[in-house]
CSV table of C-alpha atoms in Angstrom, one decimal:
chain,number,residue,atom,x,y,z
A,3,UNK,CA,59.7,207.4,-54.2
A,4,UNK,CA,62.7,207.7,-56.4
A,5,UNK,CA,64.0,204.5,-58.0
A,6,UNK,CA,67.6,203.5,-58.7
A,7,UNK,CA,68.6,203.8,-62.3
A,8,UNK,CA,70.7,201.0,-63.6
A,9,UNK,CA,74.3,202.2,-63.8
A,10,UNK,CA,74.8,200.5,-67.2
A,11,UNK,CA,72.0,202.6,-68.7
A,12,UNK,CA,73.5,205.9,-67.8
A,13,UNK,CA,77.2,205.3,-68.0
A,14,UNK,CA,79.2,204.1,-71.0
A,15,UNK,CA,81.8,201.4,-70.6
A,16,UNK,CA,84.7,202.7,-68.6
A,17,UNK,CA,88.0,203.3,-70.4
A,18,UNK,CA,89.5,201.6,-67.4
A,19,UNK,CA,88.8,198.0,-66.3
A,20,UNK,CA,87.3,197.6,-62.8
A,21,UNK,CA,90.5,195.8,-61.8
A,22,UNK,CA,92.7,198.7,-62.7
A,23,UNK,CA,90.4,201.2,-61.0
A,24,UNK,CA,90.3,199.1,-57.8
A,25,UNK,CA,94.1,198.8,-57.6
A,26,UNK,CA,94.7,202.5,-58.1
A,27,UNK,CA,92.0,203.5,-55.6
A,28,UNK,CA,93.3,200.9,-53.1
A,29,UNK,CA,96.8,202.6,-53.2
A,30,UNK,CA,95.1,206.0,-52.7
A,31,UNK,CA,93.2,204.6,-49.8
A,32,UNK,CA,96.3,203.1,-48.3
A,33,UNK,CA,97.9,206.6,-48.2
A,34,UNK,CA,94.6,208.0,-46.9
A,35,UNK,CA,94.7,205.7,-43.8
A,36,UNK,CA,98.5,205.8,-43.4
A,37,UNK,CA,98.3,209.6,-43.1
A,38,UNK,CA,95.2,209.4,-40.9
A,39,UNK,CA,96.3,206.8,-38.5
A,40,UNK,CA,100.1,207.4,-38.2
A,41,UNK,CA,99.3,209.9,-35.4
A,42,UNK,CA,98.2,207.0,-33.2
A,43,UNK,CA,101.6,205.5,-32.9
A,44,UNK,CA,103.2,208.9,-32.6
A,45,UNK,CA,100.7,210.1,-29.9
A,46,UNK,CA,102.8,209.1,-26.9
A,47,UNK,CA,106.2,210.7,-28.0
A,48,UNK,CA,104.2,213.8,-29.2
A,49,UNK,CA,102.6,213.9,-25.7
A,50,UNK,CA,105.9,213.8,-24.0
A,51,UNK,CA,107.5,216.3,-26.3
A,52,UNK,CA,104.7,218.9,-26.2
A,53,UNK,CA,103.4,218.1,-22.7
A,54,UNK,CA,99.9,217.0,-23.7
A,55,UNK,CA,97.2,215.5,-21.4
A,56,UNK,CA,95.2,212.4,-22.4
A,57,UNK,CA,92.2,214.6,-23.3
A,58,UNK,CA,94.5,216.6,-25.7
A,59,UNK,CA,95.7,213.4,-27.3
A,60,UNK,CA,92.0,212.5,-27.8
A,61,UNK,CA,91.4,215.9,-29.4
A,62,UNK,CA,94.5,215.6,-31.7
A,63,UNK,CA,93.8,212.0,-32.8
A,64,UNK,CA,90.0,212.3,-33.1
A,65,UNK,CA,87.8,215.4,-33.3
A,66,UNK,CA,90.4,217.7,-34.9
A,67,UNK,CA,90.4,215.5,-37.9
A,68,UNK,CA,86.8,214.1,-37.8
A,69,UNK,CA,84.8,217.3,-37.4
A,70,UNK,CA,86.0,218.9,-40.7
A,71,UNK,CA,86.2,215.5,-42.5
A,72,UNK,CA,82.5,214.8,-41.7
A,73,UNK,CA,81.0,218.2,-42.2
A,74,UNK,CA,82.8,218.8,-45.5
A,75,UNK,CA,82.1,215.3,-46.7
A,76,UNK,CA,78.4,215.9,-47.4
A,77,UNK,CA,78.8,219.0,-49.7
A,78,UNK,CA,81.8,217.4,-51.4
A,79,UNK,CA,79.7,214.3,-52.0
A,80,UNK,CA,76.9,216.4,-53.5
A,81,UNK,CA,79.5,217.8,-55.8
A,82,UNK,CA,80.8,214.3,-56.6
A,83,UNK,CA,77.2,213.2,-57.5
A,84,UNK,CA,76.8,216.0,-60.1
A,85,UNK,CA,76.8,214.4,-63.6
A,86,UNK,CA,79.5,216.7,-64.9
A,87,UNK,CA,81.9,216.3,-61.9
A,88,UNK,CA,85.2,214.5,-62.7
A,89,UNK,CA,85.5,212.2,-59.7
A,90,UNK,CA,89.1,211.3,-60.5
A,91,UNK,CA,90.1,214.9,-60.5
A,92,UNK,CA,88.4,215.4,-57.2
A,93,UNK,CA,90.3,212.5,-55.6
A,94,UNK,CA,93.6,213.8,-57.0
A,95,UNK,CA,93.2,217.2,-55.6
A,96,UNK,CA,92.1,215.8,-52.2
A,97,UNK,CA,95.2,213.6,-52.1
A,98,UNK,CA,97.4,216.6,-52.6
A,99,UNK,CA,95.8,218.5,-49.8
A,100,UNK,CA,95.8,215.8,-47.2
A,101,UNK,CA,99.4,214.7,-48.0
A,102,UNK,CA,100.7,218.2,-47.7
A,103,UNK,CA,98.9,218.8,-44.4
A,104,UNK,CA,100.3,215.5,-43.0
A,105,UNK,CA,103.8,216.7,-43.8
A,106,UNK,CA,103.0,220.0,-42.0
A,107,UNK,CA,102.1,218.1,-38.9
A,108,UNK,CA,105.8,217.3,-38.6
A,109,UNK,CA,106.6,221.1,-38.5
A,110,UNK,CA,104.2,221.9,-35.7
A,111,UNK,CA,105.8,223.6,-32.6
A,112,UNK,CA,102.9,223.4,-30.2
A,113,UNK,CA,99.5,221.8,-29.7
A,114,UNK,CA,97.5,224.5,-31.6
A,115,UNK,CA,99.6,224.2,-34.7
A,116,UNK,CA,99.4,220.4,-34.7
A,117,UNK,CA,95.6,220.6,-34.2
A,118,UNK,CA,95.3,223.0,-37.2
A,119,UNK,CA,97.4,220.7,-39.4
A,120,UNK,CA,95.3,217.7,-38.4
A,121,UNK,CA,92.2,219.7,-39.4
A,122,UNK,CA,93.8,220.2,-42.8
A,123,UNK,CA,94.3,216.5,-43.2
A,124,UNK,CA,90.6,216.0,-42.5
A,125,UNK,CA,89.7,218.7,-45.0
A,126,UNK,CA,91.7,216.9,-47.7
A,127,UNK,CA,90.5,213.4,-47.0
A,128,UNK,CA,86.8,214.4,-47.1
A,129,UNK,CA,87.0,214.3,-50.9
A,130,UNK,CA,88.3,210.8,-51.3
A,131,UNK,CA,85.9,208.0,-50.2
A,132,UNK,CA,82.5,209.2,-51.3
A,133,UNK,CA,83.8,209.8,-54.9
A,134,UNK,CA,85.7,206.5,-54.8
A,135,UNK,CA,82.6,204.5,-53.7
A,136,UNK,CA,80.6,206.2,-56.4
A,137,UNK,CA,83.1,205.2,-59.1
A,138,UNK,CA,83.2,201.6,-57.8
A,139,UNK,CA,79.4,201.3,-57.6
A,140,UNK,CA,79.2,202.5,-61.2
A,141,UNK,CA,81.7,199.9,-62.5
A,142,UNK,CA,81.0,196.8,-60.3
A,143,UNK,CA,77.8,194.7,-60.9
A,144,UNK,CA,75.6,194.5,-57.8
A,145,UNK,CA,76.4,190.8,-57.1
A,146,UNK,CA,80.1,191.7,-56.8
A,147,UNK,CA,79.8,195.1,-55.2
A,148,UNK,CA,80.5,194.0,-51.6
A,149,UNK,CA,83.7,192.3,-52.7
A,150,UNK,CA,84.8,195.3,-54.8
A,151,UNK,CA,84.2,197.8,-52.0
A,152,UNK,CA,85.9,195.4,-49.5
A,153,UNK,CA,88.9,195.3,-51.8
A,154,UNK,CA,89.0,199.1,-51.8
A,155,UNK,CA,88.5,199.0,-48.0
A,156,UNK,CA,91.7,196.9,-47.6
A,157,UNK,CA,93.3,200.4,-47.6
A,158,UNK,CA,92.1,200.7,-44.0
A,159,UNK,CA,94.1,197.9,-42.4
A,160,UNK,CA,97.0,198.1,-44.9
A,161,UNK,CA,97.3,201.9,-44.4
A,162,UNK,CA,97.0,201.5,-40.7
A,163,UNK,CA,99.6,198.8,-40.6
A,164,UNK,CA,102.1,200.9,-42.6
A,165,UNK,CA,101.3,203.9,-40.5
A,166,UNK,CA,102.1,201.9,-37.3
A,167,UNK,CA,105.2,200.3,-38.6
A,168,UNK,CA,106.7,203.2,-40.6
A,169,UNK,CA,105.7,205.7,-38.0
A,170,UNK,CA,107.1,203.7,-35.1
A,171,UNK,CA,110.4,202.8,-36.7
A,172,UNK,CA,111.1,206.4,-37.9
A,173,UNK,CA,110.0,207.9,-34.6
A,174,UNK,CA,112.4,205.6,-32.8
A,175,UNK,CA,115.3,206.4,-35.2
A,176,UNK,CA,114.7,210.1,-36.1
A,177,UNK,CA,111.8,211.4,-34.1
A,178,UNK,CA,108.0,211.9,-34.6
A,179,UNK,CA,108.5,214.9,-36.9
A,180,UNK,CA,110.4,213.0,-39.5
A,181,UNK,CA,107.7,210.3,-39.5
A,182,UNK,CA,105.0,212.8,-40.5
A,183,UNK,CA,107.2,214.1,-43.4
A,184,UNK,CA,108.0,210.6,-44.7
A,185,UNK,CA,104.3,209.7,-44.6
A,186,UNK,CA,103.0,212.9,-46.3
A,187,UNK,CA,105.3,213.9,-49.1
A,188,UNK,CA,105.0,210.8,-51.4
A,189,UNK,CA,101.2,211.3,-51.7
A,190,UNK,CA,101.7,214.5,-53.6
A,191,UNK,CA,103.5,212.6,-56.4
A,192,UNK,CA,100.8,209.9,-56.3
A,193,UNK,CA,98.1,212.4,-57.0
A,194,UNK,CA,99.6,213.1,-60.4
A,195,UNK,CA,99.7,209.4,-61.2
A,196,UNK,CA,96.1,209.0,-60.2
A,197,UNK,CA,95.0,211.9,-62.4
A,198,UNK,CA,96.7,210.6,-65.6
A,199,UNK,CA,96.1,206.8,-65.1
A,200,UNK,CA,92.4,206.8,-64.3
A,201,UNK,CA,89.5,208.4,-66.1
A,202,UNK,CA,86.0,209.0,-64.8
A,203,UNK,CA,83.5,207.2,-67.2
A,204,UNK,CA,81.3,210.2,-67.0
A,205,UNK,CA,84.0,212.1,-69.0
A,206,UNK,CA,83.8,210.0,-72.1
A,207,UNK,CA,82.8,211.6,-75.4
A,208,UNK,CA,79.6,209.5,-75.5
A,209,UNK,CA,78.4,210.8,-72.2
A,210,UNK,CA,79.4,214.4,-72.9
A,211,UNK,CA,77.4,214.3,-76.1
A,212,UNK,CA,74.3,213.0,-74.3
A,213,UNK,CA,72.0,215.3,-72.3
A,214,UNK,CA,72.9,214.5,-68.6
A,215,UNK,CA,70.1,213.8,-66.2
A,216,UNK,CA,69.9,216.6,-63.6
A,217,UNK,CA,71.3,215.8,-60.2
A,218,UNK,CA,68.7,215.3,-57.5
A,219,UNK,CA,68.6,218.1,-54.8
A,220,UNK,CA,70.3,217.6,-51.4
A,221,UNK,CA,66.8,217.6,-49.8
A,222,UNK,CA,65.7,214.8,-52.2
A,223,UNK,CA,68.9,212.8,-51.6
A,224,UNK,CA,68.4,213.1,-47.8
A,225,UNK,CA,64.8,212.1,-48.1
A,226,UNK,CA,65.6,209.0,-50.1
A,227,UNK,CA,68.4,208.0,-47.7
A,228,UNK,CA,66.5,208.5,-44.5
A,229,UNK,CA,63.4,206.7,-45.9
A,230,UNK,CA,65.4,203.5,-45.7
A,231,UNK,CA,65.1,201.8,-42.3
A,232,UNK,CA,68.0,199.5,-43.2
A,233,UNK,CA,70.2,202.5,-43.9
A,234,UNK,CA,69.4,204.1,-40.6
A,235,UNK,CA,70.3,200.9,-38.8
A,236,UNK,CA,73.5,200.6,-40.8
A,237,UNK,CA,74.4,204.1,-39.9
A,238,UNK,CA,73.9,203.5,-36.2
A,239,UNK,CA,75.8,200.2,-36.3
A,240,UNK,CA,78.6,201.6,-38.4
A,241,UNK,CA,78.9,204.7,-36.2
A,242,UNK,CA,79.2,202.6,-33.0
A,243,UNK,CA,81.6,200.1,-34.7
A,244,UNK,CA,83.8,203.1,-35.8
A,245,UNK,CA,83.5,204.6,-32.3
A,246,UNK,CA,85.0,201.5,-30.8
A,247,UNK,CA,87.5,200.8,-33.6
A,248,UNK,CA,89.1,204.2,-33.6
A,249,UNK,CA,89.0,204.6,-29.9
A,250,UNK,CA,90.6,201.2,-29.3
A,251,UNK,CA,93.2,201.7,-32.1
A,252,UNK,CA,94.5,204.9,-30.4
A,253,UNK,CA,94.4,203.7,-26.8
A,254,UNK,CA,95.6,200.1,-27.5
A,255,UNK,CA,98.8,201.5,-28.9
A,256,UNK,CA,99.2,203.6,-25.8
A,257,UNK,CA,98.2,200.6,-23.6
A,258,UNK,CA,101.1,198.6,-25.0
A,259,UNK,CA,103.5,201.5,-24.3
A,260,UNK,CA,102.3,202.4,-20.8
A,261,UNK,CA,101.3,199.0,-19.4
A,262,UNK,CA,103.7,196.7,-21.2
A,263,UNK,CA,106.5,199.3,-21.5
A,264,UNK,CA,107.2,198.9,-25.2
A,265,UNK,CA,108.7,201.6,-27.4
A,266,UNK,CA,106.7,203.2,-30.2
A,267,UNK,CA,108.8,201.3,-32.7
A,268,UNK,CA,108.1,198.0,-31.0
A,269,UNK,CA,104.4,198.6,-30.8
A,270,UNK,CA,104.3,199.9,-34.3
A,271,UNK,CA,106.1,196.8,-35.6
A,272,UNK,CA,104.4,194.0,-33.7
A,273,UNK,CA,100.9,195.5,-33.1
A,274,UNK,CA,101.0,197.2,-36.5
A,275,UNK,CA,101.8,194.0,-38.4
A,276,UNK,CA,99.6,191.7,-36.3
A,277,UNK,CA,96.6,193.9,-36.3
A,278,UNK,CA,97.2,194.9,-39.9
A,279,UNK,CA,97.2,191.3,-41.2
A,280,UNK,CA,94.2,190.5,-39.1
A,281,UNK,CA,92.3,193.5,-40.4
A,282,UNK,CA,93.3,192.7,-44.0
A,283,UNK,CA,91.9,189.2,-43.7
A,284,UNK,CA,88.8,190.3,-41.9
A,285,UNK,CA,88.0,193.1,-44.4
A,286,UNK,CA,88.4,190.7,-47.3
A,287,UNK,CA,86.5,187.9,-45.6
A,288,UNK,CA,83.6,190.2,-44.8
A,289,UNK,CA,83.1,191.0,-48.5
A,290,UNK,CA,83.6,187.4,-49.5
A,291,UNK,CA,81.0,186.1,-47.0
A,292,UNK,CA,78.6,188.9,-48.0
A,293,UNK,CA,78.7,188.1,-51.7
A,294,UNK,CA,78.6,184.3,-51.3
A,295,UNK,CA,75.8,184.1,-48.7
A,296,UNK,CA,74.0,187.2,-49.9
A,297,UNK,CA,73.1,185.3,-53.1
A,298,UNK,CA,71.2,182.8,-50.9
A,299,UNK,CA,69.5,185.4,-48.8
A,300,UNK,CA,70.4,189.1,-48.9
A,301,UNK,CA,70.0,189.6,-45.2
A,302,UNK,CA,73.1,187.4,-44.8
A,303,UNK,CA,75.2,190.3,-46.3
A,304,UNK,CA,75.2,191.6,-42.7
A,305,UNK,CA,75.3,188.3,-40.8
A,306,UNK,CA,79.1,188.0,-40.5
A,307,UNK,CA,79.5,191.6,-39.1
A,308,UNK,CA,76.7,191.0,-36.5
A,309,UNK,CA,78.1,187.7,-35.3
A,310,UNK,CA,81.7,188.8,-35.5
A,311,UNK,CA,81.2,191.8,-33.3
A,312,UNK,CA,79.5,189.6,-30.7
A,313,UNK,CA,82.3,186.9,-30.7
A,314,UNK,CA,85.0,189.5,-30.4
A,315,UNK,CA,83.9,190.7,-26.9
A,316,UNK,CA,85.3,188.0,-24.6
A,317,UNK,CA,88.5,187.6,-26.6
A,318,UNK,CA,89.2,191.3,-26.5
A,319,UNK,CA,88.7,191.4,-22.7
A,320,UNK,CA,91.2,188.5,-22.4
A,321,UNK,CA,93.7,190.3,-24.5
A,322,UNK,CA,93.6,193.4,-22.2
A,323,UNK,CA,93.7,191.2,-19.1
A,324,UNK,CA,96.8,189.1,-19.6
A,325,UNK,CA,100.1,190.3,-18.3
A,326,UNK,CA,102.4,189.0,-21.0
A,327,UNK,CA,102.4,191.3,-24.0
A,328,UNK,CA,103.0,188.5,-26.5
A,329,UNK,CA,99.8,186.8,-25.3
A,330,UNK,CA,98.0,190.1,-25.5
A,331,UNK,CA,99.1,190.7,-29.0
A,332,UNK,CA,98.2,187.2,-30.2
A,333,UNK,CA,94.8,187.4,-28.6
A,334,UNK,CA,93.9,190.8,-29.9
A,335,UNK,CA,94.4,189.7,-33.5
A,336,UNK,CA,91.1,187.7,-33.4
A,337,UNK,CA,88.8,190.5,-32.4
A,338,UNK,CA,90.6,192.7,-34.9
A,339,UNK,CA,89.8,190.2,-37.6
A,340,UNK,CA,86.1,189.9,-36.5
A,341,UNK,CA,85.6,193.6,-36.1
A,342,UNK,CA,86.9,194.3,-39.6
A,343,UNK,CA,84.3,192.2,-41.4
A,344,UNK,CA,81.6,194.9,-41.5
A,345,UNK,CA,83.2,197.5,-43.8
A,346,UNK,CA,82.6,196.1,-47.3
A,347,UNK,CA,79.1,194.7,-46.5
A,348,UNK,CA,77.9,198.0,-44.9
A,349,UNK,CA,79.0,200.2,-47.7
A,350,UNK,CA,77.8,197.9,-50.4
A,351,UNK,CA,74.4,197.8,-48.8
A,352,UNK,CA,74.4,201.6,-48.6
A,353,UNK,CA,75.1,201.8,-52.4
A,354,UNK,CA,72.2,199.5,-53.2
A,355,UNK,CA,69.7,201.3,-51.0
A,356,UNK,CA,69.8,204.7,-52.8
A,357,UNK,CA,69.4,206.0,-56.3
A,358,UNK,CA,72.4,206.1,-58.7
A,359,UNK,CA,72.6,209.9,-58.4
A,360,UNK,CA,72.8,209.8,-54.6
A,361,UNK,CA,75.5,207.1,-54.2
A,362,UNK,CA,78.3,209.5,-53.2
A,363,UNK,CA,75.9,211.1,-50.8
A,364,UNK,CA,75.0,207.8,-49.2
A,365,UNK,CA,78.7,207.1,-48.6
A,366,UNK,CA,79.1,210.6,-47.2
A,367,UNK,CA,76.2,210.2,-44.7
A,368,UNK,CA,77.5,206.8,-43.6
A,369,UNK,CA,81.0,208.3,-43.3
A,370,UNK,CA,79.6,211.3,-41.4
A,371,UNK,CA,78.1,209.0,-38.8
A,372,UNK,CA,81.1,206.8,-38.6
A,373,UNK,CA,83.7,209.6,-38.4
A,374,UNK,CA,82.0,212.2,-36.3
A,375,UNK,CA,80.9,209.7,-33.7
A,376,UNK,CA,83.6,207.2,-34.3
A,377,UNK,CA,86.8,209.0,-35.1
A,378,UNK,CA,85.8,212.3,-33.6
A,379,UNK,CA,84.5,211.1,-30.3
A,380,UNK,CA,86.0,207.6,-29.8
A,381,UNK,CA,89.6,208.6,-29.0
A,382,UNK,CA,88.4,211.7,-27.2
A,383,UNK,CA,85.9,209.9,-25.0
A,384,UNK,CA,88.3,207.2,-24.0
A,385,UNK,CA,91.0,209.8,-23.3
A,386,UNK,CA,88.6,211.8,-21.0
A,387,UNK,CA,87.5,208.6,-19.3
A,388,UNK,CA,91.2,207.6,-18.8
A,389,UNK,CA,91.9,211.0,-17.2
A,390,UNK,CA,88.7,210.7,-15.1
A,391,UNK,CA,89.6,207.3,-13.5
A,392,UNK,CA,93.3,207.9,-13.1
A,393,UNK,CA,93.0,208.9,-9.4
A,394,UNK,CA,91.6,205.4,-8.8
A,395,UNK,CA,93.3,203.3,-11.4
A,396,UNK,CA,96.6,205.1,-11.8
A,397,UNK,CA,98.7,203.8,-14.8
A,398,UNK,CA,96.1,201.0,-15.3
A,399,UNK,CA,93.4,203.5,-16.4
A,400,UNK,CA,93.8,202.7,-20.1
A,401,UNK,CA,93.4,199.0,-19.4
A,402,UNK,CA,90.0,199.6,-17.6
A,403,UNK,CA,88.9,201.9,-20.4
A,404,UNK,CA,89.6,199.2,-22.9
A,405,UNK,CA,87.6,196.6,-20.9
A,406,UNK,CA,84.6,198.9,-21.3
A,407,UNK,CA,85.2,199.4,-25.0
A,408,UNK,CA,85.2,195.7,-25.6
A,409,UNK,CA,81.8,195.2,-23.8
A,410,UNK,CA,80.2,198.0,-26.0
A,411,UNK,CA,80.7,195.7,-29.0
A,412,UNK,CA,77.1,194.5,-28.2
A,413,UNK,CA,75.7,197.7,-29.7
A,414,UNK,CA,76.9,197.5,-33.3
A,415,UNK,CA,76.2,193.8,-33.3
A,416,UNK,CA,72.6,194.5,-32.5
A,417,UNK,CA,72.1,197.2,-35.1
A,418,UNK,CA,73.8,195.2,-37.9
A,419,UNK,CA,71.4,192.4,-37.1
A,420,UNK,CA,68.4,194.8,-37.1
A,421,UNK,CA,69.5,196.3,-40.5
A,422,UNK,CA,69.7,192.8,-42.0
A,423,UNK,CA,66.0,192.2,-41.3
A,424,UNK,CA,65.1,194.9,-43.8
A,425,UNK,CA,67.5,194.2,-46.6
A,426,UNK,CA,65.4,191.8,-48.7
A,427,UNK,CA,62.4,194.1,-48.8
A,428,UNK,CA,64.3,197.3,-49.5
A,429,UNK,CA,66.7,195.9,-52.0
A,430,UNK,CA,63.8,194.4,-53.9
A,431,UNK,CA,62.1,197.8,-54.0
A,432,UNK,CA,65.3,199.3,-55.5
A,433,UNK,CA,65.2,196.6,-58.1
């Protein structure tokens, strides 16, 4: 079995501090999720304008992005794991592509054009997170890795918050097309800043002069990853958590518009800010708990995600049940907080369970499971289910779909607990 080489032994000291790298990558990830998630708040006005069904909304918000994002993620991650690959350059190019394609969404005249533009966003974003996780894992010591990846992962709730607020407000004032343009164009300028501010530690003169170790093959990387029972449980738990998270994110925004009769701007502002703040705190808390209690027993790295997913179920059901939208909004912040705690712990575990030269690949495999099953199928499945029960439930179909989504939180809770049982043994083996 391959062993994990210590990052310090292969990489020279980075010309950037870990703090600078984390802040710059956080801003990139904020744009990543802003461009990815803005379509959720715009789905209802797009649907009215282009005459889309709930199933088409699910396709547009989910599988159109996720299919290309996930399948391209693995070969791009293999490229990122090559010793001579400049990961900063890869992230910069990816940022240009997904930002440009987001702007093109605003120029779509029909469903097919919008679907193709969303595919382009997925193609661009596939190059970001595996390379970013690899950079962070090289720079952060193992005992601080969960917090570092959780800090980077704050881009998820912050970007989603900004996407909801900015998208909703601009859609109310100028229409959904303008919202896509405003979201996409600034990222092209940001790409140049990223390229000139950050440097990949691999690109230092010291490392270039040394004889690089050959990259392990794709087959070897897969063998190493799939040999880990903890990783397999993590992948299943993460995939189901993402399935519910992305599905609920799309259809909760639509729920507030259809059932509570709020405008896109109102939903974007109130649900975006409330859910965004809860997600930010939850993501940060997940990394903090993992580092603090993981020092005592490494299985506790995943304790907070397992318990959090379980506690969120009855509170989420209550949020969808109450008739007053203010009460619903307040209640839904707690499950959003609890369900956000898994991100940093899951990805930090993944980085510790594989060799140094397979770290980007490990992130890509985890992202593959999360995004193909989660982002790709979550919104689509809930949309198809909503269409299917409409003859019985009418306008309340989305509410009943969300009840079921809340109950399914039992599944990721179980698999995170199962993964935690293997962490001590497998992390000891990796040294």
